[in-house]
Amino acid sequence: MNSLAPYSVGTCLTSLQPQKRNHSISVTVTCSIQVPQPPPVLIQKANQLSRRDAIGFSLSFGLFHSLLQPIVPTATAAAEVAPCELTVAPSGLSFCDKVVGTGPQAVKGQLIKAHYVGRLENGKVFDSSYNRGKPLTFRIGVGEVIKGWDVGILGDDGIPPMFAGGKRTLKLPPELGYGSRGAGCKGGSCVIPPDSVLLFDVEFVSKA
């Protein structure tokens, strides 16, 4: 057995056949060459690499495709951007529907979820459930929240009820908010000063 090359594997067989007629010798050399195959581990790694490259290409293409798509504002976003004129109800509460919900309306005594942003009349935000990442859960219409919320969500004279998915701005006079006592008072200062007019952007998420 002879090595044909440093990086190949093969064998050569030599046979000698004497020739009687002319007293010569016929030499026959037969060689077989085996082409080396890569070890199974290398094959597996190569397959993994090809699959990884394919996945990477797909992700890159998907990201590139999404970046080319124009951003189309939804009807909800368009409605929120549109000017909102407040309507004053006989109770003194003012409201404006930014988005009219399409779900069921709240029922008195029902446990519901609502997101909100509360602001003073000067625009200062004093509280926001969005910042906490969790809507407020409460029982509507039974005094668990300020009266302006109960009537502003359930509806009242001149105020239509809210439906799940709806977004409404409420402007509450002091008597429908925290009144003369204010809220969050400590050491002579209050988060909500007494007799404050309050503005709430309320999103009726769903029943709880």
PDB file of C-alpha atoms in Angstrom:
ATOM      1  CA  MET A   1       0.000   0.000   0.000  1.00  0.00           C
ATOM      2  CA  ASN A   2       1.395   3.370  -1.009  1.00  0.00           C
ATOM      3  CA  SER A   3       0.328   6.896  -0.127  1.00  0.00           C
ATOM      4  CA  LEU A   4      -0.501   8.752  -3.289  1.00  0.00           C
ATOM      5  CA  ALA A   5      -0.500  12.248  -1.832  1.00  0.00           C
ATOM      6  CA  PRO A   6      -0.282  13.918   1.537  1.00  0.00           C
ATOM      7  CA  TYR A   7      -3.974  14.755   1.549  1.00  0.00           C
ATOM      8  CA  SER A   8      -5.498  11.792  -0.253  1.00  0.00           C
ATOM      9  CA  VAL A   9      -5.920   8.144   0.524  1.00  0.00           C
ATOM     10  CA  GLY A  10      -5.456   5.289  -1.991  1.00  0.00           C
ATOM     11  CA  THR A  11      -3.795   1.994  -2.814  1.00  0.00           C
ATOM     12  CA  CYS A  12      -1.781   0.684  -5.748  1.00  0.00           C
ATOM     13  CA  LEU A  13      -1.285  -3.010  -6.596  1.00  0.00           C
ATOM     14  CA  THR A  14       1.540  -4.133  -8.852  1.00  0.00           C
ATOM     15  CA  SER A  15       1.418  -7.491 -10.655  1.00  0.00           C
ATOM     16  CA  LEU A  16       4.129  -9.105 -12.769  1.00  0.00           C
ATOM     17  CA  GLN A  17       3.181 -11.456 -15.580  1.00  0.00           C
ATOM     18  CA  PRO A  18       6.066 -13.272 -17.450  1.00  0.00           C
ATOM     19  CA  GLN A  19       5.626 -13.562 -21.206  1.00  0.00           C
ATOM     20  CA  LYS A  20       6.789 -16.915 -22.605  1.00  0.00           C
ATOM     21  CA  ARG A  21       6.993 -15.941 -26.258  1.00  0.00           C
ATOM     22  CA  ASN A  22       9.481 -13.115 -26.035  1.00  0.00           C
ATOM     23  CA  HIS A  23      10.768 -13.805 -22.524  1.00  0.00           C
ATOM     24  CA  SER A  24       9.576 -10.398 -21.347  1.00  0.00           C
ATOM     25  CA  ILE A  25       7.683  -9.359 -18.260  1.00  0.00           C
ATOM     26  CA  SER A  26       4.412  -7.504 -18.352  1.00  0.00           C
ATOM     27  CA  VAL A  27       3.923  -5.074 -15.495  1.00  0.00           C
ATOM     28  CA  THR A  28       0.379  -4.113 -14.492  1.00  0.00           C
ATOM     29  CA  VAL A  29      -0.235  -1.368 -11.930  1.00  0.00           C
ATOM     30  CA  THR A  30      -3.779  -0.981 -10.552  1.00  0.00           C
ATOM     31  CA  CYS A  31      -4.561   1.971  -8.303  1.00  0.00           C
ATOM     32  CA  SER A  32      -7.721   2.847  -6.438  1.00  0.00           C
ATOM     33  CA  ILE A  33      -8.240   6.367  -5.070  1.00  0.00           C
ATOM     34  CA  GLN A  34     -10.646   7.167  -2.250  1.00  0.00           C
ATOM     35  CA  VAL A  35     -11.890  10.721  -2.062  1.00  0.00           C
ATOM     36  CA  PRO A  36     -11.885  11.717   1.619  1.00  0.00           C
ATOM     37  CA  GLN A  37     -15.279  12.675   3.108  1.00  0.00           C
ATOM     38  CA  PRO A  38     -15.565  15.340   5.773  1.00  0.00           C
ATOM     39  CA  PRO A  39     -16.225  14.038   9.269  1.00  0.00           C
ATOM     40  CA  PRO A  40     -19.919  13.975  10.345  1.00  0.00           C
ATOM     41  CA  VAL A  41     -19.303  16.801  12.830  1.00  0.00           C
ATOM     42  CA  LEU A  42     -18.156  19.096  10.041  1.00  0.00           C
ATOM     43  CA  ILE A  43     -21.192  18.221   7.945  1.00  0.00           C
ATOM     44  CA  GLN A  44     -23.491  19.001  10.855  1.00  0.00           C
ATOM     45  CA  LYS A  45     -21.758  22.321  11.524  1.00  0.00           C
ATOM     46  CA  ALA A  46     -21.986  23.250   7.887  1.00  0.00           C
ATOM     47  CA  ASN A  47     -25.721  22.484   7.876  1.00  0.00           C
ATOM     48  CA  GLN A  48     -26.211  24.528  11.026  1.00  0.00           C
ATOM     49  CA  LEU A  49     -24.333  27.435   9.548  1.00  0.00           C
ATOM     50  CA  SER A  50     -26.434  27.356   6.387  1.00  0.00           C
ATOM     51  CA  ARG A  51     -29.650  27.305   8.423  1.00  0.00           C
ATOM     52  CA  ARG A  52     -28.441  30.129  10.662  1.00  0.00           C
ATOM     53  CA  ASP A  53     -27.476  32.203   7.642  1.00  0.00           C
ATOM     54  CA  ALA A  54     -30.909  31.570   6.114  1.00  0.00           C
ATOM     55  CA  ILE A  55     -32.698  32.625   9.308  1.00  0.00           C
ATOM     56  CA  GLY A  56     -30.531  35.723   9.596  1.00  0.00           C
ATOM     57  CA  PHE A  57     -31.278  36.660   6.029  1.00  0.00           C
ATOM     58  CA  SER A  58     -35.004  36.211   6.576  1.00  0.00           C
ATOM     59  CA  LEU A  59     -34.970  38.421   9.667  1.00  0.00           C
ATOM     60  CA  SER A  60     -32.923  41.083   7.937  1.00  0.00           C
ATOM     61  CA  PHE A  61     -35.248  41.055   4.949  1.00  0.00           C
ATOM     62  CA  GLY A  62     -38.307  41.274   7.186  1.00  0.00           C
ATOM     63  CA  LEU A  63     -36.882  44.248   9.068  1.00  0.00           C
ATOM     64  CA  PHE A  64     -35.879  45.967   5.852  1.00  0.00           C
ATOM     65  CA  HIS A  65     -39.353  45.354   4.411  1.00  0.00           C
ATOM     66  CA  SER A  66     -41.069  46.798   7.488  1.00  0.00           C
ATOM     67  CA  LEU A  67     -38.903  49.919   7.333  1.00  0.00           C
ATOM     68  CA  LEU A  68     -40.076  50.520   3.783  1.00  0.00           C
ATOM     69  CA  GLN A  69     -43.756  50.427   4.771  1.00  0.00           C
ATOM     70  CA  PRO A  70     -45.326  53.854   5.301  1.00  0.00           C
ATOM     71  CA  ILE A  71     -46.776  54.595   8.736  1.00  0.00           C
ATOM     72  CA  VAL A  72     -50.529  54.921   8.278  1.00  0.00           C
ATOM     73  CA  PRO A  73     -52.334  56.605  11.175  1.00  0.00           C
ATOM     74  CA  THR A  74     -55.226  54.589  12.546  1.00  0.00           C
ATOM     75  CA  ALA A  75     -58.726  55.951  12.860  1.00  0.00           C
ATOM     76  CA  THR A  76     -58.276  56.022  16.649  1.00  0.00           C
ATOM     77  CA  ALA A  77     -55.086  58.078  16.427  1.00  0.00           C
ATOM     78  CA  ALA A  78     -56.713  60.445  13.946  1.00  0.00           C
ATOM     79  CA  ALA A  79     -59.696  60.904  16.253  1.00  0.00           C
ATOM     80  CA  GLU A  80     -57.429  61.748  19.199  1.00  0.00           C
ATOM     81  CA  VAL A  81     -55.559  64.362  17.197  1.00  0.00           C
ATOM     82  CA  ALA A  82     -58.779  66.020  16.035  1.00  0.00           C
ATOM     83  CA  PRO A  83     -59.942  69.069  18.044  1.00  0.00           C
ATOM     84  CA  CYS A  84     -62.274  68.189  20.900  1.00  0.00           C
ATOM     85  CA  GLU A  85     -64.893  70.743  21.925  1.00  0.00           C
ATOM     86  CA  LEU A  86     -66.224  70.383  25.440  1.00  0.00           C
ATOM     87  CA  THR A  87     -69.966  70.141  26.026  1.00  0.00           C
ATOM     88  CA  VAL A  88     -71.278  71.469  29.345  1.00  0.00           C
ATOM     89  CA  ALA A  89     -73.917  69.346  31.063  1.00  0.00           C
ATOM     90  CA  PRO A  90     -76.518  70.739  33.530  1.00  0.00           C
ATOM     91  CA  SER A  91     -74.434  69.329  36.436  1.00  0.00           C
ATOM     92  CA  GLY A  92     -71.543  71.596  35.462  1.00  0.00           C
ATOM     93  CA  LEU A  93     -69.443  68.687  34.163  1.00  0.00           C
ATOM     94  CA  SER A  94     -67.933  69.242  30.715  1.00  0.00           C
ATOM     95  CA  PHE A  95     -67.065  66.346  28.442  1.00  0.00           C
ATOM     96  CA  CYS A  96     -65.754  65.559  24.998  1.00  0.00           C
ATOM     97  CA  ASP A  97     -65.534  62.158  23.327  1.00  0.00           C
ATOM     98  CA  LYS A  98     -62.188  61.672  21.592  1.00  0.00           C
ATOM     99  CA  VAL A  99     -63.040  58.084  20.693  1.00  0.00           C
ATOM    100  CA  VAL A 100     -66.511  56.566  20.916  1.00  0.00           C
ATOM    101  CA  GLY A 101     -66.207  52.992  22.105  1.00  0.00           C
ATOM    102  CA  THR A 102     -67.796  50.057  20.347  1.00  0.00           C
ATOM    103  CA  GLY A 103     -67.967  47.677  23.313  1.00  0.00           C
ATOM    104  CA  PRO A 104     -70.653  47.357  25.988  1.00  0.00           C
ATOM    105  CA  GLN A 105     -71.482  50.272  28.236  1.00  0.00           C
ATOM    106  CA  ALA A 106     -70.727  50.193  31.928  1.00  0.00           C
ATOM    107  CA  VAL A 107     -73.474  49.159  34.334  1.00  0.00           C
ATOM    108  CA  LYS A 108     -73.863  50.607  37.820  1.00  0.00           C
ATOM    109  CA  GLY A 109     -72.130  48.394  40.360  1.00  0.00           C
ATOM    110  CA  GLN A 110     -69.998  46.688  37.694  1.00  0.00           C
ATOM    111  CA  LEU A 111     -66.253  46.244  38.179  1.00  0.00           C
ATOM    112  CA  ILE A 112     -64.464  47.993  35.310  1.00  0.00           C
ATOM    113  CA  LYS A 113     -60.956  48.925  34.187  1.00  0.00           C
ATOM    114  CA  ALA A 114     -60.041  52.453  33.144  1.00  0.00           C
ATOM    115  CA  HIS A 115     -56.846  54.261  32.228  1.00  0.00           C
ATOM    116  CA  TYR A 116     -56.577  57.964  32.937  1.00  0.00           C
ATOM    117  CA  VAL A 117     -54.417  61.066  33.063  1.00  0.00           C
ATOM    118  CA  GLY A 118     -55.381  63.681  35.657  1.00  0.00           C
ATOM    119  CA  ARG A 119     -54.395  67.325  35.240  1.00  0.00           C
ATOM    120  CA  LEU A 120     -54.975  70.571  37.046  1.00  0.00           C
ATOM    121  CA  GLU A 121     -56.510  73.452  35.134  1.00  0.00           C
ATOM    122  CA  ASN A 122     -53.015  74.892  34.585  1.00  0.00           C
ATOM    123  CA  GLY A 123     -52.065  71.680  32.720  1.00  0.00           C
ATOM    124  CA  LYS A 124     -49.950  70.121  35.486  1.00  0.00           C
ATOM    125  CA  VAL A 125     -50.326  66.324  35.560  1.00  0.00           C
ATOM    126  CA  PHE A 126     -50.958  65.056  39.095  1.00  0.00           C
ATOM    127  CA  ASP A 127     -51.572  61.380  38.313  1.00  0.00           C
ATOM    128  CA  SER A 128     -51.475  58.880  35.432  1.00  0.00           C
ATOM    129  CA  SER A 129     -52.314  55.184  35.314  1.00  0.00           C
ATOM    130  CA  TYR A 130     -50.396  54.935  32.030  1.00  0.00           C
ATOM    131  CA  ASN A 131     -47.176  55.750  33.875  1.00  0.00           C
ATOM    132  CA  ARG A 132     -47.855  52.871  36.225  1.00  0.00           C
ATOM    133  CA  GLY A 133     -48.573  50.576  33.286  1.00  0.00           C
ATOM    134  CA  LYS A 134     -51.817  49.325  34.804  1.00  0.00           C
ATOM    135  CA  PRO A 135     -55.417  50.575  34.529  1.00  0.00           C
ATOM    136  CA  LEU A 136     -57.444  51.443  37.610  1.00  0.00           C
ATOM    137  CA  THR A 137     -59.966  48.759  38.609  1.00  0.00           C
ATOM    138  CA  PHE A 138     -63.019  49.933  40.535  1.00  0.00           C
ATOM    139  CA  ARG A 139     -66.764  49.481  40.938  1.00  0.00           C
ATOM    140  CA  ILE A 140     -68.579  52.166  38.969  1.00  0.00           C
ATOM    141  CA  GLY A 141     -71.494  54.193  40.308  1.00  0.00           C
ATOM    142  CA  VAL A 142     -71.203  53.247  43.989  1.00  0.00           C
ATOM    143  CA  GLY A 143     -68.948  56.052  45.252  1.00  0.00           C
ATOM    144  CA  GLU A 144     -65.583  54.274  45.023  1.00  0.00           C
ATOM    145  CA  VAL A 145     -64.316  57.163  42.878  1.00  0.00           C
ATOM    146  CA  ILE A 146     -65.140  60.859  42.779  1.00  0.00           C
ATOM    147  CA  LYS A 147     -68.662  61.689  41.598  1.00  0.00           C
ATOM    148  CA  GLY A 148     -67.429  63.274  38.373  1.00  0.00           C
ATOM    149  CA  TRP A 149     -66.052  59.894  37.316  1.00  0.00           C
ATOM    150  CA  ASP A 150     -69.242  58.011  38.143  1.00  0.00           C
ATOM    151  CA  VAL A 151     -71.486  60.329  36.130  1.00  0.00           C
ATOM    152  CA  GLY A 152     -68.847  60.953  33.469  1.00  0.00           C
ATOM    153  CA  ILE A 153     -68.613  57.244  32.641  1.00  0.00           C
ATOM    154  CA  LEU A 154     -72.124  55.969  33.425  1.00  0.00           C
ATOM    155  CA  GLY A 155     -73.801  59.002  31.917  1.00  0.00           C
ATOM    156  CA  ASP A 156     -76.217  61.523  33.399  1.00  0.00           C
ATOM    157  CA  ASP A 157     -78.507  64.329  32.364  1.00  0.00           C
ATOM    158  CA  GLY A 158     -76.981  65.616  29.141  1.00  0.00           C
ATOM    159  CA  ILE A 159     -74.090  63.147  29.329  1.00  0.00           C
ATOM    160  CA  PRO A 160     -74.199  59.971  27.201  1.00  0.00           C
ATOM    161  CA  PRO A 161     -72.738  56.782  28.737  1.00  0.00           C
ATOM    162  CA  MET A 162     -69.275  55.621  27.750  1.00  0.00           C
ATOM    163  CA  PHE A 163     -68.739  52.350  25.916  1.00  0.00           C
ATOM    164  CA  ALA A 164     -65.767  50.031  26.306  1.00  0.00           C
ATOM    165  CA  GLY A 165     -62.904  51.178  24.111  1.00  0.00           C
ATOM    166  CA  GLY A 166     -64.015  54.791  24.381  1.00  0.00           C
ATOM    167  CA  LYS A 167     -61.838  57.748  25.337  1.00  0.00           C
ATOM    168  CA  ARG A 168     -63.362  60.848  26.885  1.00  0.00           C
ATOM    169  CA  THR A 169     -62.086  64.097  28.347  1.00  0.00           C
ATOM    170  CA  LEU A 170     -63.855  65.202  31.523  1.00  0.00           C
ATOM    171  CA  LYS A 171     -63.682  68.660  33.065  1.00  0.00           C
ATOM    172  CA  LEU A 172     -64.936  68.539  36.615  1.00  0.00           C
ATOM    173  CA  PRO A 173     -65.996  71.483  38.771  1.00  0.00           C
ATOM    174  CA  PRO A 174     -64.754  71.256  42.400  1.00  0.00           C
ATOM    175  CA  GLU A 175     -68.061  69.831  43.688  1.00  0.00           C
ATOM    176  CA  LEU A 176     -67.686  66.817  41.380  1.00  0.00           C
ATOM    177  CA  GLY A 177     -64.019  66.406  42.284  1.00  0.00           C
ATOM    178  CA  TYR A 178     -62.315  66.829  45.640  1.00  0.00           C
ATOM    179  CA  GLY A 179     -64.173  69.969  46.682  1.00  0.00           C
ATOM    180  CA  SER A 180     -62.887  72.308  49.340  1.00  0.00           C
ATOM    181  CA  ARG A 181     -60.785  69.629  51.015  1.00  0.00           C
ATOM    182  CA  GLY A 182     -58.439  69.032  48.063  1.00  0.00           C
ATOM    183  CA  ALA A 183     -56.333  65.856  47.975  1.00  0.00           C
ATOM    184  CA  GLY A 184     -52.806  64.714  48.795  1.00  0.00           C
ATOM    185  CA  CYS A 185     -52.393  67.459  51.360  1.00  0.00           C
ATOM    186  CA  LYS A 186     -49.391  67.354  53.664  1.00  0.00           C
ATOM    187  CA  GLY A 187     -47.498  70.030  55.512  1.00  0.00           C
ATOM    188  CA  GLY A 188     -49.650  72.845  54.198  1.00  0.00           C
ATOM    189  CA  SER A 189     -49.354  71.899  50.498  1.00  0.00           C
ATOM    190  CA  CYS A 190     -51.673  69.761  48.397  1.00  0.00           C
ATOM    191  CA  VAL A 191     -51.156  67.766  45.237  1.00  0.00           C
ATOM    192  CA  ILE A 192     -54.695  68.837  44.326  1.00  0.00           C
ATOM    193  CA  PRO A 193     -55.390  72.193  45.964  1.00  0.00           C
ATOM    194  CA  PRO A 194     -58.833  72.873  47.463  1.00  0.00           C
ATOM    195  CA  ASP A 195     -61.586  73.963  45.053  1.00  0.00           C
ATOM    196  CA  SER A 196     -59.618  72.789  42.021  1.00  0.00           C
ATOM    197  CA  VAL A 197     -61.140  72.301  38.584  1.00  0.00           C
ATOM    198  CA  LEU A 198     -59.852  68.981  37.304  1.00  0.00           C
ATOM    199  CA  LEU A 199     -59.295  67.605  33.790  1.00  0.00           C
ATOM    200  CA  PHE A 200     -59.234  63.868  33.166  1.00  0.00           C
ATOM    201  CA  ASP A 201     -58.508  61.969  29.982  1.00  0.00           C
ATOM    202  CA  VAL A 202     -60.340  58.711  30.649  1.00  0.00           C
ATOM    203  CA  GLU A 203     -60.101  55.485  28.639  1.00  0.00           C
ATOM    204  CA  PHE A 204     -62.794  52.927  29.453  1.00  0.00           C
ATOM    205  CA  VAL A 205     -60.785  49.765  28.829  1.00  0.00           C
ATOM    206  CA  SER A 206     -63.265  46.987  29.659  1.00  0.00           C
ATOM    207  CA  LYS A 207     -65.167  45.328  32.433  1.00  0.00           C
ATOM    208  CA  ALA A 208     -62.861  43.650  34.945  1.00  0.00           C
TER     209      ALA A 208
END
